[in-house]
Short mmCIF file of C-alpha atoms in Angstrom, two decimals:
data_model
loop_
_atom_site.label_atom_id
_atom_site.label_comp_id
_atom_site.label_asym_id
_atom_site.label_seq_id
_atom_site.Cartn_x
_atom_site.Cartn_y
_atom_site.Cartn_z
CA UNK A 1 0.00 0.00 0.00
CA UNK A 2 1.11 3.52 -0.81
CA UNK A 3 -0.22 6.77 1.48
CA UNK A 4 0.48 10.21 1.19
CA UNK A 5 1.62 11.55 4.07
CA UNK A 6 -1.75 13.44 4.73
CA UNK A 7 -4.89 11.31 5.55
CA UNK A 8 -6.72 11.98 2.32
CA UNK A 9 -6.52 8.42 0.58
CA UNK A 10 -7.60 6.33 4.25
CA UNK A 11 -9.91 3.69 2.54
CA UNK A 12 -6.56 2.58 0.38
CA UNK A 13 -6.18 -0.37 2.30
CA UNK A 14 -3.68 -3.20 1.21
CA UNK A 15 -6.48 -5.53 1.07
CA UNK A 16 -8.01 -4.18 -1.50
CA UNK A 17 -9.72 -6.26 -4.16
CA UNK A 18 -9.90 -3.37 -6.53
CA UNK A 19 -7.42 -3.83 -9.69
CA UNK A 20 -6.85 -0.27 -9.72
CA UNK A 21 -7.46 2.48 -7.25
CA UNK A 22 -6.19 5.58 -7.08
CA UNK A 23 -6.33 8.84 -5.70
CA UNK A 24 -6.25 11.90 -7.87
CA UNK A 25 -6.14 15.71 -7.08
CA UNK A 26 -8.41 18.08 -8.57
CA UNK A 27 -5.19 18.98 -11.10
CA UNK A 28 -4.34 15.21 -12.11
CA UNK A 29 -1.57 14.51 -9.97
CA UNK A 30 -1.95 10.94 -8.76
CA UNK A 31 -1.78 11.51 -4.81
CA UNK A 32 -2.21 7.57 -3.61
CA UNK A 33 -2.53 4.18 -5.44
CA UNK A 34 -3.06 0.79 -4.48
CA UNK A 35 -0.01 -2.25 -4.72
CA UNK A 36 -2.63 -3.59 -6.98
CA UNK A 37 -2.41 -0.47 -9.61
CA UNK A 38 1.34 -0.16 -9.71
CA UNK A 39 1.70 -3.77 -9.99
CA UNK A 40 -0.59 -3.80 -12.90
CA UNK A 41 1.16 -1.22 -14.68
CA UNK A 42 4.27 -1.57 -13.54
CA UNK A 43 5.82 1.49 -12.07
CA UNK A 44 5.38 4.16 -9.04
CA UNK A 45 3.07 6.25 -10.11
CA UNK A 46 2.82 8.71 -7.04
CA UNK A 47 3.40 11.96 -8.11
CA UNK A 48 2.75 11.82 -11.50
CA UNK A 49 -0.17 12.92 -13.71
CA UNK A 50 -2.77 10.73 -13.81
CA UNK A 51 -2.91 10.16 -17.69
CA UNK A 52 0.37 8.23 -17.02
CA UNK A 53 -1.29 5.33 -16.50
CA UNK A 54 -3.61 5.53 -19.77
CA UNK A 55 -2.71 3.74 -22.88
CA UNK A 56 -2.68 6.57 -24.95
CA UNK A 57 -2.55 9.23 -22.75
CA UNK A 58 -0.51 11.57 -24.77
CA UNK A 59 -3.94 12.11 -26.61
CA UNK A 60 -5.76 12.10 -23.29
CA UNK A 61 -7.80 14.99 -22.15
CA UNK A 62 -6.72 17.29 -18.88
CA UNK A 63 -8.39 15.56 -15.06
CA UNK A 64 -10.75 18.25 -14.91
CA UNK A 65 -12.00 17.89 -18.34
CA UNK A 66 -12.70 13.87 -17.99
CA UNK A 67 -14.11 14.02 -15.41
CA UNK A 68 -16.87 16.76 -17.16
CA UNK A 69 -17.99 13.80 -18.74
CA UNK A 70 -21.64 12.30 -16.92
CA UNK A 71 -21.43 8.70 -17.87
CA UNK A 72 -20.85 6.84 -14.79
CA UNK A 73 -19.09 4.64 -14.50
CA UNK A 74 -16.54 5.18 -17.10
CA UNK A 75 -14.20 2.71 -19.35
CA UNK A 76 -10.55 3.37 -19.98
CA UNK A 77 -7.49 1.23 -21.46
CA UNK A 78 -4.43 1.04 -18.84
CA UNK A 79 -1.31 0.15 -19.91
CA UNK A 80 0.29 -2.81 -18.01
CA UNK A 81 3.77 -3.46 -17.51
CA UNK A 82 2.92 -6.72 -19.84
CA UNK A 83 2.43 -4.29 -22.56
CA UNK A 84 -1.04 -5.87 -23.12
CA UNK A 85 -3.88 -3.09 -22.81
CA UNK A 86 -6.26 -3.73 -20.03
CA UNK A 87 -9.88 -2.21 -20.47
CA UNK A 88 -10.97 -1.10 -16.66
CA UNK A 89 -14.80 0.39 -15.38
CA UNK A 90 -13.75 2.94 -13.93
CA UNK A 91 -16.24 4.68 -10.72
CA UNK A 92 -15.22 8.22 -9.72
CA UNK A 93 -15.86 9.31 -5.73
CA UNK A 94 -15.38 12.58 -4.06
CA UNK A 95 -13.31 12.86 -1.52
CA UNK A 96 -12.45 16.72 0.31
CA UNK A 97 -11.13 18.52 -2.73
CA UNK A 98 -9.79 15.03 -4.48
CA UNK A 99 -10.90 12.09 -6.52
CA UNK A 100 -10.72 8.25 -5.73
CA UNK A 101 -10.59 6.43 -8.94
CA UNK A 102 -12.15 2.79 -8.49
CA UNK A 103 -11.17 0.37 -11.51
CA UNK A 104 -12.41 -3.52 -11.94
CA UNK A 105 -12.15 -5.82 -14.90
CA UNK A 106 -15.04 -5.16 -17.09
CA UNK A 107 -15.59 -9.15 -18.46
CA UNK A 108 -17.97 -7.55 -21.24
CA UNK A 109 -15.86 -4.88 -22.48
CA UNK A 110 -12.89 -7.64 -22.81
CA UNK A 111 -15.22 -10.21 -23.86
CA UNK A 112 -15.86 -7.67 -26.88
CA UNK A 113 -11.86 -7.32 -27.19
CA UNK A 114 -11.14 -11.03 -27.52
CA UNK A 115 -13.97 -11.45 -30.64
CA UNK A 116 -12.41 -8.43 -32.52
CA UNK A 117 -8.82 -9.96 -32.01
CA UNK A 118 -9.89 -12.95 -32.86
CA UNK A 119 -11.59 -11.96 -35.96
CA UNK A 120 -8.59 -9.51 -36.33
CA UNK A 121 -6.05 -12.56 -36.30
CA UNK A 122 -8.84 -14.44 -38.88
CA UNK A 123 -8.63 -11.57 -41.41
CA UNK A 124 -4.83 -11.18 -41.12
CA UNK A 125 -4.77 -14.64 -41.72
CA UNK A 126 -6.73 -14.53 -44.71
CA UNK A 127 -4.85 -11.77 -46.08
CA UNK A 128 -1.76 -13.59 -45.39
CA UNK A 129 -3.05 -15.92 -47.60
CA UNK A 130 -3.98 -14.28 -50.32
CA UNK A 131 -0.97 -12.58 -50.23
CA UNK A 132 1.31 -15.75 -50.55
CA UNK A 133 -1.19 -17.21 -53.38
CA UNK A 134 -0.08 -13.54 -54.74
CA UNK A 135 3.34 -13.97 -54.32
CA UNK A 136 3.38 -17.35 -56.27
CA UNK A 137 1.79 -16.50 -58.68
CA UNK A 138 3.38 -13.18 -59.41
CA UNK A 139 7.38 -15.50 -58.82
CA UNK A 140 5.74 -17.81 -61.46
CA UNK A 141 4.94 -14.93 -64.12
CA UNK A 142 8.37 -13.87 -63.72
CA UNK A 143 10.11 -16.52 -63.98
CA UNK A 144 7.93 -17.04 -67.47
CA UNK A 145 9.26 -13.47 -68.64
CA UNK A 146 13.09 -14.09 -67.87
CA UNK A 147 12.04 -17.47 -70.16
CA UNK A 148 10.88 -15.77 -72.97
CA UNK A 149 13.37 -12.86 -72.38
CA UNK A 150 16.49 -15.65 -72.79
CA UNK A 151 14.79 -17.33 -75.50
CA UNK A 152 14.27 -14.06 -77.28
CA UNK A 153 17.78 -12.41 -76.77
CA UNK A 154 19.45 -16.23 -77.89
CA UNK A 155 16.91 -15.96 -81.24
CA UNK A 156 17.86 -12.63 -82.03
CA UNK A 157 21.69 -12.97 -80.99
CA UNK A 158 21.65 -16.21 -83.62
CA UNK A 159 19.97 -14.52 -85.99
CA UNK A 160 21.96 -11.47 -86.56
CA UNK A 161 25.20 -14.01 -86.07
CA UNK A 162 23.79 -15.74 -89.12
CA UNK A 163 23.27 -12.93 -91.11
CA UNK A 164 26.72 -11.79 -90.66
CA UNK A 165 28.29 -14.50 -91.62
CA UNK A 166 26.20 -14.65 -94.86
CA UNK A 167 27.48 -11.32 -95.50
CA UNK A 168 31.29 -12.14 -94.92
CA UNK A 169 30.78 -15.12 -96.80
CA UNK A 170 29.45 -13.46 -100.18
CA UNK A 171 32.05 -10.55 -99.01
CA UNK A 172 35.22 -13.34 -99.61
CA UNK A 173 33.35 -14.73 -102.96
CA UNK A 174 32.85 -10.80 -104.46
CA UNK A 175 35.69 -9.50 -106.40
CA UNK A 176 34.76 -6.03 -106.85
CA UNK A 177 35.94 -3.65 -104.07
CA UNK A 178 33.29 -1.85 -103.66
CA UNK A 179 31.02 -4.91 -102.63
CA UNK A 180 33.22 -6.26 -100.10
CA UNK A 181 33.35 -2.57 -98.64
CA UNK A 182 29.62 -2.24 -98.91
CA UNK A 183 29.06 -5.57 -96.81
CA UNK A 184 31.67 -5.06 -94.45
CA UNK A 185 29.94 -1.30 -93.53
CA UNK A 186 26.73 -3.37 -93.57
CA UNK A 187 28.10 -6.12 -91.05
CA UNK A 188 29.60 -3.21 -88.49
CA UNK A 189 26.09 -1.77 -88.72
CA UNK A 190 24.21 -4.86 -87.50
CA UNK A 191 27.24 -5.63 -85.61
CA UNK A 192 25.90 -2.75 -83.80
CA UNK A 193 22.52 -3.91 -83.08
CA UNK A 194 24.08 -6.91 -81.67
CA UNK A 195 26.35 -4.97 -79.21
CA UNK A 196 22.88 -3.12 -78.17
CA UNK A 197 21.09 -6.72 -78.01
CA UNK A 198 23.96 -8.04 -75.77
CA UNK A 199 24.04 -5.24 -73.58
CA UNK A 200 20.65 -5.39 -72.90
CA UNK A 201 20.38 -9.00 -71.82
CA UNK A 202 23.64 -8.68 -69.66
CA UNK A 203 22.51 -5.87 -67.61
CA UNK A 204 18.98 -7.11 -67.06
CA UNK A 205 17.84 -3.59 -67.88
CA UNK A 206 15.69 -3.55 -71.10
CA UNK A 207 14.42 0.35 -70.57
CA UNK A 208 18.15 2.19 -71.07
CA UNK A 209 21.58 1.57 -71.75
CA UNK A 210 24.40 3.58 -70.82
CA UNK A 211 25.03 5.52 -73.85
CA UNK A 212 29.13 5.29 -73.15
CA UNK A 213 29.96 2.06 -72.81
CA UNK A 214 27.58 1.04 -75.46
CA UNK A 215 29.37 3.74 -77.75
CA UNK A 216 32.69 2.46 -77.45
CA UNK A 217 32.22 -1.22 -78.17
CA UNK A 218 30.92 -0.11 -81.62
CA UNK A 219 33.54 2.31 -81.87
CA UNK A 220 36.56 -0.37 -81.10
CA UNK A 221 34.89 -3.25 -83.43
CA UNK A 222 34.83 -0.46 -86.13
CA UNK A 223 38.24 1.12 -85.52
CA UNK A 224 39.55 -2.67 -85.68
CA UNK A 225 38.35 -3.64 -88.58
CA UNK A 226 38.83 -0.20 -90.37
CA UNK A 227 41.44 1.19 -89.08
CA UNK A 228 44.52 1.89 -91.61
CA UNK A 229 47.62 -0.38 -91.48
CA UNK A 230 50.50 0.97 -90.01
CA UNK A 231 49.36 2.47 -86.59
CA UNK A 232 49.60 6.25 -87.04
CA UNK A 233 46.18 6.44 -86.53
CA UNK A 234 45.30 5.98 -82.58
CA UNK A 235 41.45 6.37 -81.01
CA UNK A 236 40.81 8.26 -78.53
CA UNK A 237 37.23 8.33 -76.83
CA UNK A 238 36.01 11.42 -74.35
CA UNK A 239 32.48 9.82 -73.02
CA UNK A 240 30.09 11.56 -71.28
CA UNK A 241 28.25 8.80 -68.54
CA UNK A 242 24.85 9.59 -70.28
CA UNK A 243 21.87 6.95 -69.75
CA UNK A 244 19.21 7.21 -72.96
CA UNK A 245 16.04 4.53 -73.57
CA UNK A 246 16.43 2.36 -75.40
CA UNK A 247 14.79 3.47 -78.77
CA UNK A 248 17.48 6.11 -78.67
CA UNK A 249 20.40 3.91 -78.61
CA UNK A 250 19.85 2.14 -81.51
CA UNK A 251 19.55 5.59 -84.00
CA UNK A 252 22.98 6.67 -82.05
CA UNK A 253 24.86 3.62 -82.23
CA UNK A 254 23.93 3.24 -86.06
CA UNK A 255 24.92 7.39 -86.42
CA UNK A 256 28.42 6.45 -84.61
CA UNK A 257 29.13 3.76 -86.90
CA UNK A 258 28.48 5.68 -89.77
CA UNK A 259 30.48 8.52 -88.44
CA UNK A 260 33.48 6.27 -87.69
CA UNK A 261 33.28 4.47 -90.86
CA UNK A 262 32.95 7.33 -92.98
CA UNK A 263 36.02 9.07 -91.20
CA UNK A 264 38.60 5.97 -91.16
CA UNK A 265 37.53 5.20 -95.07
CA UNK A 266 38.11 9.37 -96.30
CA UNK A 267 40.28 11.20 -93.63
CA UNK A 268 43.65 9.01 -94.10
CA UNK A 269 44.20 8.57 -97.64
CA UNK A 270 47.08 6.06 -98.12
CA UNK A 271 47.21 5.67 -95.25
CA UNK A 272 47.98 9.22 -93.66
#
């Protein structure tokens, strides 16, 4: 049992069958409180304002407000030191100038509780799953999409390997120059769909491509197989780390080629 030192609180008697009482002054302050409140929530509380003890109390209107209210007797959730809310009936007495705050279990109020948790746990339950039937069958339609993806990346990759090499092939059988050149600018151009195609599948992103690094693949295959005999002519890339979709790519890879192409075949004649 806990007194204050004046005899305002006398009926808090250790024997108390009470869950909860306490004494209150006309401010709040919690003057008194049975061992039966502090053990319930599971720290002094003598001294301190009497929303302390309130589940919520932050939102909690001021003493004097509450106790405004006419409904008699009154139900509030207590926190308890289990961290499980406790619903009380509370019964309010005058005593002097201060208030004696009688709480007891109200069985219908926590009857109430225990259906909606129950039927609380049923519908998270339920939810769960749903959500795992959702999850399934989302993991299923993914795995479907990296199938197709593969299967479409390996169709086009084969294809545009098989036109190539039809290309160089009738490229070695032509003997005018100006064929074999024709086919061999046609062969860096698809070359550089196929850099773009490869690109795509290895980075797993199929929305853009990082215009840079896609740039100077094309640019070394065409340098190699362009590039004059002898060395004097060096390449030298200054990239900007530019992302673009896509759709973009493709119309600057092809403009690159045709760039680079163009520049190795007329800017060194023999070889300058």
């Amino acid at each position: 049992m806990i007194l204050p030192e004046t005899g305002r609180a006398a009926r808090f008697i250790e024997a108390s069958v009470s869950v909860l009482r306490v004494c209150v002054s006309g401010e709040g302050t919690i003057l008194a409180t049975n061992a039966q409140a502090e053990a319930l929530i599971g720290e002094p509380l003598l001294g301190l304002s009497w929303d302390r003890m309130l589940l919520n109390f932050a939102g909690t209107p001021v003493f004097s407000e509450w106790l405004k209210n006419p409904a008699r007797p009154r139900l509030l959730s207590v926190r308890t030191a289990a961290g499980v809310p406790q619903t009380l009936r509370i019964t309010v007495e005058k005593e002097g100038e201060d208030y004696i705050l009688f709480g007891e279990v109200d069985s219908v109020e926590q009857a109430r509780l225990g259906r909606e948790v129950l039927e609380l746990n049923g519908e998270l339950n339920n939810l769960s799953r749903e959500l795992a039937h959702k999850n399934a069958e989302l993991a299923e339609g993914l795995r479907e999409k990296e199938g197709l993806l593969r299967e479409t990346h390996h169709r086009v990759k084969n294809n545009l390997a098989l036109i190539t090499s039809l290309m160089r092939l009738t490229a070695g059988r032509s003997v005018t120059p100006e064929t074999k050149a024709a086919l061999l600018e046609m062969q860096n151009r698809i070359h550089s769909v196929t850099v773009l195609n490869e690109t795509l599948y290895k980075t797993a992103s199929y929305t853009s491509v990082r215009l840079a690094d896609y740039l100077k693949q094309i640019a070394d295959h065409v340098f190699q197989a362009q590039a004059p005999k002898g060395g004097e002519v060096r390449l030298v890339l200054d990239l900007n780390p530019v992302e673009v979709a896509t759709g973009q790519a493709i119309p600057c890879g092809l403009i690159a080629n045709e760039l680079m192409t163009n520049s190795l075949k007329h800017a060194f004649p023999g070889g300058r």
